[in-house]
PDB file of C-alpha atoms in Angstrom:
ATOM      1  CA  UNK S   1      13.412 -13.796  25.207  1.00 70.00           C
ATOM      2  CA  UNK S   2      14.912 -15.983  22.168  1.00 74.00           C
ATOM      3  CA  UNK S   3      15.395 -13.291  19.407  1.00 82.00           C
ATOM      4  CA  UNK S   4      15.522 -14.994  16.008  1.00 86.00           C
ATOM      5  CA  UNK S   5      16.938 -12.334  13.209  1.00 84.00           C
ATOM      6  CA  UNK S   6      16.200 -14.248   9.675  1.00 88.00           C
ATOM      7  CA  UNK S   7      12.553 -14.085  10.386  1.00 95.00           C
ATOM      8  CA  UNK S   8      10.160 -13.261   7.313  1.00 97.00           C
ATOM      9  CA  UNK S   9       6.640 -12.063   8.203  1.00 98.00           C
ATOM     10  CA  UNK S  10       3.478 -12.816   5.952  1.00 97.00           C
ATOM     11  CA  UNK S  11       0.667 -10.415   5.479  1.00 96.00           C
ATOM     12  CA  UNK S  12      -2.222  -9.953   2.948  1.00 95.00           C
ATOM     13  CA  UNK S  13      -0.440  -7.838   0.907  1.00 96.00           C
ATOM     14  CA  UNK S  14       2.865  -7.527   1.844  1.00 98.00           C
ATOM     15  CA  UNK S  15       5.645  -9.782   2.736  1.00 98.00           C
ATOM     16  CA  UNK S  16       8.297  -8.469   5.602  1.00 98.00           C
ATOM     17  CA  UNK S  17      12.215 -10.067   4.432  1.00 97.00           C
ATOM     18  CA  UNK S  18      15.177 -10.101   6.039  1.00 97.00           C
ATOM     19  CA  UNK S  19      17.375  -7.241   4.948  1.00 97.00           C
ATOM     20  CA  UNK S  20      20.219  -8.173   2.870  1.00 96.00           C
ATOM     21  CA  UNK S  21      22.915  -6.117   0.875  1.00 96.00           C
ATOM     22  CA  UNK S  22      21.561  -7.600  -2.336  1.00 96.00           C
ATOM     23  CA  UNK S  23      18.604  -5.340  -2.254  1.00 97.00           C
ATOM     24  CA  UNK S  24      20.405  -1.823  -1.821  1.00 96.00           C
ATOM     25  CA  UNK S  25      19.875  -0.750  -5.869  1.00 97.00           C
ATOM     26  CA  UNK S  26      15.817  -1.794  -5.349  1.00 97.00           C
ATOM     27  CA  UNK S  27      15.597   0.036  -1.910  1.00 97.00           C
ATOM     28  CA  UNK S  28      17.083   2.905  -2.984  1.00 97.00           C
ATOM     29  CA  UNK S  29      14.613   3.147  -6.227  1.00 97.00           C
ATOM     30  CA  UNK S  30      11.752   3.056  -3.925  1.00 97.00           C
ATOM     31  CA  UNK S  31      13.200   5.140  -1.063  1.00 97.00           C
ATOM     32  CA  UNK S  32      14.943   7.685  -3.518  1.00 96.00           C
ATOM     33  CA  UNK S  33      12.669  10.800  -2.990  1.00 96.00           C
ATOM     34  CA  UNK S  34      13.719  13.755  -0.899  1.00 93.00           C
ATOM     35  CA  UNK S  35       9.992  13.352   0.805  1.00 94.00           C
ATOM     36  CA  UNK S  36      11.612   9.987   2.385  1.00 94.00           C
ATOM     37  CA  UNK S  37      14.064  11.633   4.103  1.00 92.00           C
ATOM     38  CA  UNK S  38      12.371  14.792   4.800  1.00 89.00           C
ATOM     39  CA  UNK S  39      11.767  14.347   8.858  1.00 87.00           C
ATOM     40  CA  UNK S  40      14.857  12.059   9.635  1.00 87.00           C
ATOM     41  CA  UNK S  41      18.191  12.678  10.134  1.00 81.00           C
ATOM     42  CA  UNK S  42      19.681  10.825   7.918  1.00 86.00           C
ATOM     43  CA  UNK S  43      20.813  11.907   4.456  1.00 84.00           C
ATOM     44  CA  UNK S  44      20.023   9.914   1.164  1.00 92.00           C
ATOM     45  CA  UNK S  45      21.208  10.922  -1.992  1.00 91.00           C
ATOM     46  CA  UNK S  46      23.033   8.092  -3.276  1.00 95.00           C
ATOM     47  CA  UNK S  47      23.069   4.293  -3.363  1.00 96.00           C
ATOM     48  CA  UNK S  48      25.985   4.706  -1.413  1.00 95.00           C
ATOM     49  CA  UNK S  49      24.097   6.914   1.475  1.00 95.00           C
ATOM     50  CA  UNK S  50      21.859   4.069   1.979  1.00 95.00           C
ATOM     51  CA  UNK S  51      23.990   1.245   1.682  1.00 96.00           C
ATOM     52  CA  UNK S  52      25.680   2.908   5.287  1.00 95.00           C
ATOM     53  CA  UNK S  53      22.581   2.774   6.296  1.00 95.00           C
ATOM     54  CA  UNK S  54      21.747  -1.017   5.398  1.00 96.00           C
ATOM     55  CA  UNK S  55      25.312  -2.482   6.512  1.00 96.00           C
ATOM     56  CA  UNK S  56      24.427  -0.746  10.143  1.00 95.00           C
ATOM     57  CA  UNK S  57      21.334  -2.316  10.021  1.00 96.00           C
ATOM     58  CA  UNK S  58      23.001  -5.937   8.734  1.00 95.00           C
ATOM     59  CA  UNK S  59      25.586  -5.452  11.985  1.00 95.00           C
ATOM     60  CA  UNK S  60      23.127  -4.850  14.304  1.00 94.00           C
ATOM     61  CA  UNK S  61      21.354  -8.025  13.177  1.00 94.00           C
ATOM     62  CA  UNK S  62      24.601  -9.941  13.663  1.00 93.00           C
ATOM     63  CA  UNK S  63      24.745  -8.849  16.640  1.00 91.00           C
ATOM     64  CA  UNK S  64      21.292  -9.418  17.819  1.00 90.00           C
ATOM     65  CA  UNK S  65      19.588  -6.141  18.324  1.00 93.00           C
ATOM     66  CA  UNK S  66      17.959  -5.402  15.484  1.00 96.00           C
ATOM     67  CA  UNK S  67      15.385  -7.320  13.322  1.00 97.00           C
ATOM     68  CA  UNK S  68      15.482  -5.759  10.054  1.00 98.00           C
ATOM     69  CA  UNK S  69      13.153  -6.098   7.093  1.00 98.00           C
ATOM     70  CA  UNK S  70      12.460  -5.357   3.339  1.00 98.00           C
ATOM     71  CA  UNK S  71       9.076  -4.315   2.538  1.00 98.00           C
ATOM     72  CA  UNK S  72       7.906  -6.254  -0.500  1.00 98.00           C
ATOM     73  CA  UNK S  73       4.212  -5.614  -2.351  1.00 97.00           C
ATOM     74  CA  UNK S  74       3.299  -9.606  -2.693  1.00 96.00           C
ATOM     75  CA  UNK S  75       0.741  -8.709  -5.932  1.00 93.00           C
ATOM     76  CA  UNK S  76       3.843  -7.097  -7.600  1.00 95.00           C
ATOM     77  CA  UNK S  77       6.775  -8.563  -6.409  1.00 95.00           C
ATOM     78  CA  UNK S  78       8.258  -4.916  -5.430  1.00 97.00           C
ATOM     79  CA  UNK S  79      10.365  -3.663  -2.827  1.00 98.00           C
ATOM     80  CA  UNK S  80       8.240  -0.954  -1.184  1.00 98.00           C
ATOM     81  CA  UNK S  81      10.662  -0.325   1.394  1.00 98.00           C
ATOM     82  CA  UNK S  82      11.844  -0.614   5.026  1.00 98.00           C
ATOM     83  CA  UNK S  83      11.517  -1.487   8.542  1.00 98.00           C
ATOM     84  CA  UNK S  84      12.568  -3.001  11.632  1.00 97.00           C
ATOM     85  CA  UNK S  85      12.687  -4.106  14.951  1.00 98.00           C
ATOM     86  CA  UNK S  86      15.395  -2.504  17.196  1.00 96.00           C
ATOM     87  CA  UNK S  87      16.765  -1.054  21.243  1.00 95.00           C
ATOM     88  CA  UNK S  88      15.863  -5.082  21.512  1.00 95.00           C
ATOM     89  CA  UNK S  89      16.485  -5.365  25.829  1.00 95.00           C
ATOM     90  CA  UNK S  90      16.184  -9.269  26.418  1.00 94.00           C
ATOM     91  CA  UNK S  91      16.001  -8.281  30.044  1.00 95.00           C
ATOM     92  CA  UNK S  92      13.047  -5.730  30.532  1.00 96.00           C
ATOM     93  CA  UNK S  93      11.277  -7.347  27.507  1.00 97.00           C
ATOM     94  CA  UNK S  94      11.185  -4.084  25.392  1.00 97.00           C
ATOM     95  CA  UNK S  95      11.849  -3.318  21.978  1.00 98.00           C
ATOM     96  CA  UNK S  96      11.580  -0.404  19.500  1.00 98.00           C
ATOM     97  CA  UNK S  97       9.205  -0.706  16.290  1.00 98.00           C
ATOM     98  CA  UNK S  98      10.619   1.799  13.376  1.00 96.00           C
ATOM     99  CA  UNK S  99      13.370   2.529  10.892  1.00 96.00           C
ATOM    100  CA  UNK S 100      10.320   2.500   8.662  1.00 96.00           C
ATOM    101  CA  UNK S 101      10.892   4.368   5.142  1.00 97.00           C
ATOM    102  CA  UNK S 102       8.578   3.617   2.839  1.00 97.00           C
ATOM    103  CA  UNK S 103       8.078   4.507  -0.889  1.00 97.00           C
ATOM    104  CA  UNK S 104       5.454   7.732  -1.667  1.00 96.00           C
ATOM    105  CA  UNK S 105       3.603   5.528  -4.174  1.00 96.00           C
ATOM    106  CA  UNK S 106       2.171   3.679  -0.853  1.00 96.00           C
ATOM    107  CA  UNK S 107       1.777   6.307   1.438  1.00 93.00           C
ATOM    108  CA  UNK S 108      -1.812   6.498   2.644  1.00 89.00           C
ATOM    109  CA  UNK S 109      -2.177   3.127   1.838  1.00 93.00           C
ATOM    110  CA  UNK S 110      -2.647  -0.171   4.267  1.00 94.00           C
ATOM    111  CA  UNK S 111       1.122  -0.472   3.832  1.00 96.00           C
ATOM    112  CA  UNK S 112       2.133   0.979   6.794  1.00 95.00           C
ATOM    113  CA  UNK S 113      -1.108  -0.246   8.904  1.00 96.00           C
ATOM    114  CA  UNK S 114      -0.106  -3.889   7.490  1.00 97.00           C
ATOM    115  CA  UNK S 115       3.857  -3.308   8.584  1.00 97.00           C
ATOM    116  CA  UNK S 116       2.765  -2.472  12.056  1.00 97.00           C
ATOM    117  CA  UNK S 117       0.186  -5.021  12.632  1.00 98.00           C
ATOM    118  CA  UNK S 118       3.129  -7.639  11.634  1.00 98.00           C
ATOM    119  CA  UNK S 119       5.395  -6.140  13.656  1.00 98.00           C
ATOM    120  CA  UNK S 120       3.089  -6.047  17.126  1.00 98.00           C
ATOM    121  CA  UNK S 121       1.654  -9.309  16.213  1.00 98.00           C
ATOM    122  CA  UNK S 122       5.228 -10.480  16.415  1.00 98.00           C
ATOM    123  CA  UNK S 123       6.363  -8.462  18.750  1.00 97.00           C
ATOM    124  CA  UNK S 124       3.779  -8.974  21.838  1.00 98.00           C
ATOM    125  CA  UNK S 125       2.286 -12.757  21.075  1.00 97.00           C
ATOM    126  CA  UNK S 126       5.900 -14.480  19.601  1.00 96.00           C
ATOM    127  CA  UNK S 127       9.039 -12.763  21.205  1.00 96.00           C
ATOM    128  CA  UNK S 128       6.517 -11.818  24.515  1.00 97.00           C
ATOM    129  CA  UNK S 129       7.694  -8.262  25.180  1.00 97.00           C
ATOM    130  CA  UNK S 130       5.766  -6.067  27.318  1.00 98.00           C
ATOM    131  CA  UNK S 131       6.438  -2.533  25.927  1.00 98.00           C
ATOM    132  CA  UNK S 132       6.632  -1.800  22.142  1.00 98.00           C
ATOM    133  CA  UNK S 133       8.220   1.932  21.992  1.00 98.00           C
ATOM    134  CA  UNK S 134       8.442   4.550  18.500  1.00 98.00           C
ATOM    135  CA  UNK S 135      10.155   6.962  18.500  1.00 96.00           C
ATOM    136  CA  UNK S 136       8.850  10.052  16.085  1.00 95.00           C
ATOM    137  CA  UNK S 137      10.092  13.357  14.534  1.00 92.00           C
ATOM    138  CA  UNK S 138       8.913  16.121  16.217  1.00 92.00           C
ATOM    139  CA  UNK S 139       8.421  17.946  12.813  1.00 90.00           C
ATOM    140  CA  UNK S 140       6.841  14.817  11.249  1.00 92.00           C
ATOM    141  CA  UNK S 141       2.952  15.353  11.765  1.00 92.00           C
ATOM    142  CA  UNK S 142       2.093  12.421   9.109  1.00 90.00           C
ATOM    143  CA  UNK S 143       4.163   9.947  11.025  1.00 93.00           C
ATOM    144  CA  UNK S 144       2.752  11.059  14.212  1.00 95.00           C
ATOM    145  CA  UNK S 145      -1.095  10.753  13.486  1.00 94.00           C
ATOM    146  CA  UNK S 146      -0.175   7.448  11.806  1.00 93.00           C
ATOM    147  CA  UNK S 147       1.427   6.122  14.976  1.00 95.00           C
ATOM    148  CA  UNK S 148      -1.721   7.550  16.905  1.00 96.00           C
ATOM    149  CA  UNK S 149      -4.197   6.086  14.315  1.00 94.00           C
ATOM    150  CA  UNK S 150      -2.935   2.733  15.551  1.00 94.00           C
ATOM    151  CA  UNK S 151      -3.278   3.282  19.204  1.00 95.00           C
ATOM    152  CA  UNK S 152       0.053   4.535  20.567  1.00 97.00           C
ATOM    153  CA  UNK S 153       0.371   6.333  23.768  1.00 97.00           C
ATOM    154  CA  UNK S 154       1.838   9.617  23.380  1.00 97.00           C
ATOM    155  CA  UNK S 155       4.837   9.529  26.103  1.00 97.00           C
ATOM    156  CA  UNK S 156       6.950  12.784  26.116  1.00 96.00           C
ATOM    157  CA  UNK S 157       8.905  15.236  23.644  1.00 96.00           C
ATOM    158  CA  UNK S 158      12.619  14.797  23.957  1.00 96.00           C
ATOM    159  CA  UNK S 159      13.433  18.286  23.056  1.00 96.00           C
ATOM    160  CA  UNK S 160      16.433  18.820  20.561  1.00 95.00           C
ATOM    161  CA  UNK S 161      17.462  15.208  21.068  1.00 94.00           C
ATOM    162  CA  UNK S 162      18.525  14.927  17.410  1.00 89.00           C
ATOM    163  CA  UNK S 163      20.648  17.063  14.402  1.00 89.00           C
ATOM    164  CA  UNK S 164      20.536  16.592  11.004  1.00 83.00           C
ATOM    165  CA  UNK S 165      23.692  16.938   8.930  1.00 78.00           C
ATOM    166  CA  UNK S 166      22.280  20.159   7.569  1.00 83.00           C
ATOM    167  CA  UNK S 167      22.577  21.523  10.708  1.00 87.00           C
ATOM    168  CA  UNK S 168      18.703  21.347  11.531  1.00 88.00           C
ATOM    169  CA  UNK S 169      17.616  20.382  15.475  1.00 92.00           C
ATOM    170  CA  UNK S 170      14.784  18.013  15.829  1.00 90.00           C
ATOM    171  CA  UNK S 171      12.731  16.941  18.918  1.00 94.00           C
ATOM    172  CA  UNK S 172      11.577  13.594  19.126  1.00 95.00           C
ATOM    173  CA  UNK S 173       8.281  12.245  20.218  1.00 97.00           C
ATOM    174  CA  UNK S 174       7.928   8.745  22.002  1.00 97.00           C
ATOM    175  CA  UNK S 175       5.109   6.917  22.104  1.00 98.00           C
ATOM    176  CA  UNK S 176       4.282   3.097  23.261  1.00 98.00           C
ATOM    177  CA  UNK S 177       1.950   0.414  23.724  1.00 98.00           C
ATOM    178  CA  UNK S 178       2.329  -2.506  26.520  1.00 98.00           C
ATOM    179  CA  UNK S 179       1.173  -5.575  26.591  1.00 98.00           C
ATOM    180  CA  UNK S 180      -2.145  -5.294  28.786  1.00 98.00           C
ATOM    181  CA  UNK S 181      -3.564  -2.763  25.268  1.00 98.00           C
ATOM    182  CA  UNK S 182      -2.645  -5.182  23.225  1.00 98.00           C
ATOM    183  CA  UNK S 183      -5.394  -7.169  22.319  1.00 97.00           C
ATOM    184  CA  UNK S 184      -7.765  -3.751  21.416  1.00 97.00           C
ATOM    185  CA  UNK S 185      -4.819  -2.625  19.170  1.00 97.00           C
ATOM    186  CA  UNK S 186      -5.057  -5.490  17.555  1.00 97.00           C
ATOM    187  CA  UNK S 187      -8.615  -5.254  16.944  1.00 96.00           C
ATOM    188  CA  UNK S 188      -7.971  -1.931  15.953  1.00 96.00           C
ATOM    189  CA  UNK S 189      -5.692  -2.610  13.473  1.00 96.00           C
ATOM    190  CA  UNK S 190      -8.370  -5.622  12.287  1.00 95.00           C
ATOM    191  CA  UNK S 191     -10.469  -3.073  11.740  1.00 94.00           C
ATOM    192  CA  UNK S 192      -8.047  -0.280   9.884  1.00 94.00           C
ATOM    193  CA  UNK S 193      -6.917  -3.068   7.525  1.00 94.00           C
ATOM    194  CA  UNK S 194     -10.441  -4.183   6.463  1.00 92.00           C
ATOM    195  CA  UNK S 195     -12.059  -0.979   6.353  1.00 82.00           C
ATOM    196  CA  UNK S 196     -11.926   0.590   2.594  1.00 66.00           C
ATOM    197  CA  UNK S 197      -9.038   3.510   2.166  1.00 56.00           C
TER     198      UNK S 197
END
């Protein structure tokens, strides 16, 4: 498994970038809301929080095990947000789909459908992995039924696997799809992105 990190990604309406510094002030503008935040363990109240973040993220890349993207809106030209690619392990040909914080103005949108469908597409039929895990907030019921929606297996609950800096304990949910269910999530997501929201 080759593992290219300047990739860019073209949907309908989105475009998936390589992450870069240079968009830390436009990130956080879209990615400033509490809501963001809400189910993760990270803390974001500055420019500053999140450019920690994005220089992890820019490392990893160096270093080959992380893919990470902006989220732009290709009508507008906006940053929407963030994702990525990650746990990449060349030798069991599995990788980790999430990092993904996107702006409330496109929640319960095809944003996050589109970002996925990228992703896999990419994922399963370029870099030929045969297990795509997420891993999910066991408080975060949205992200949950969104990675269900798409046709994730529900794995197992690591219970109190993560703690906030306020002091808050979260489980975390894994989920997956292989390579043999590939091809009817794909159709799936065919379907979720040209059905009307």
């Amino acid at each position: 498994m080759i593992i290219e990190t300047d990739i860019s990604l073209e949907g309908n309406s989105i475009s998936l970038i390589p992450l870069e510094m240079k968009y830390k002030e436009l990130l956080f503008e879209a990615l400033k809301s509490p809501d963001v935040w809400k189910y993760t363990w990270r803390e974001v109240n500055t420019v500053e929080d999140l450019e920690q973040i994005i220089m992890i993220a820019v490392n990893n890349k160096k270093d080959g095990k992380q893919i990470p993207f902006i989220v732009k809106d290709k009508l507008t030209g906006q940053v929407i947000g963030t994702t990525r690619i990650g746990d990449i392990d060349k030798v069991n040909r599995n990788v980790e789909i999430g990092w993904t914080w996107l702006s409330p103005e496109v929640w319960k949108t095809k944003v996050n459908t589109e970002c996925k469908s990228l992703l896999l597409k990419y994922c399963f039929e370029e870099l030929k992995v045969i297990r795509v895990q997420f891993s999910v907030s066991g408080q975060n019921l949205r992200s949950q039924k969104a990675v269900e929606r798409i046709g994730a297996t529900k794995e197992g609950t690591f219970r109190k696997h993560r703690v906030k800096a306020d002091g808050t304990i979260h489980d975390n949910i894994f989920y997956s799809i292989i390579d043999s269910e590939w091809e009817s999530v794909k159709e799936r997501l065919i379907y979720l992105l040209e059905k009307k929201y």
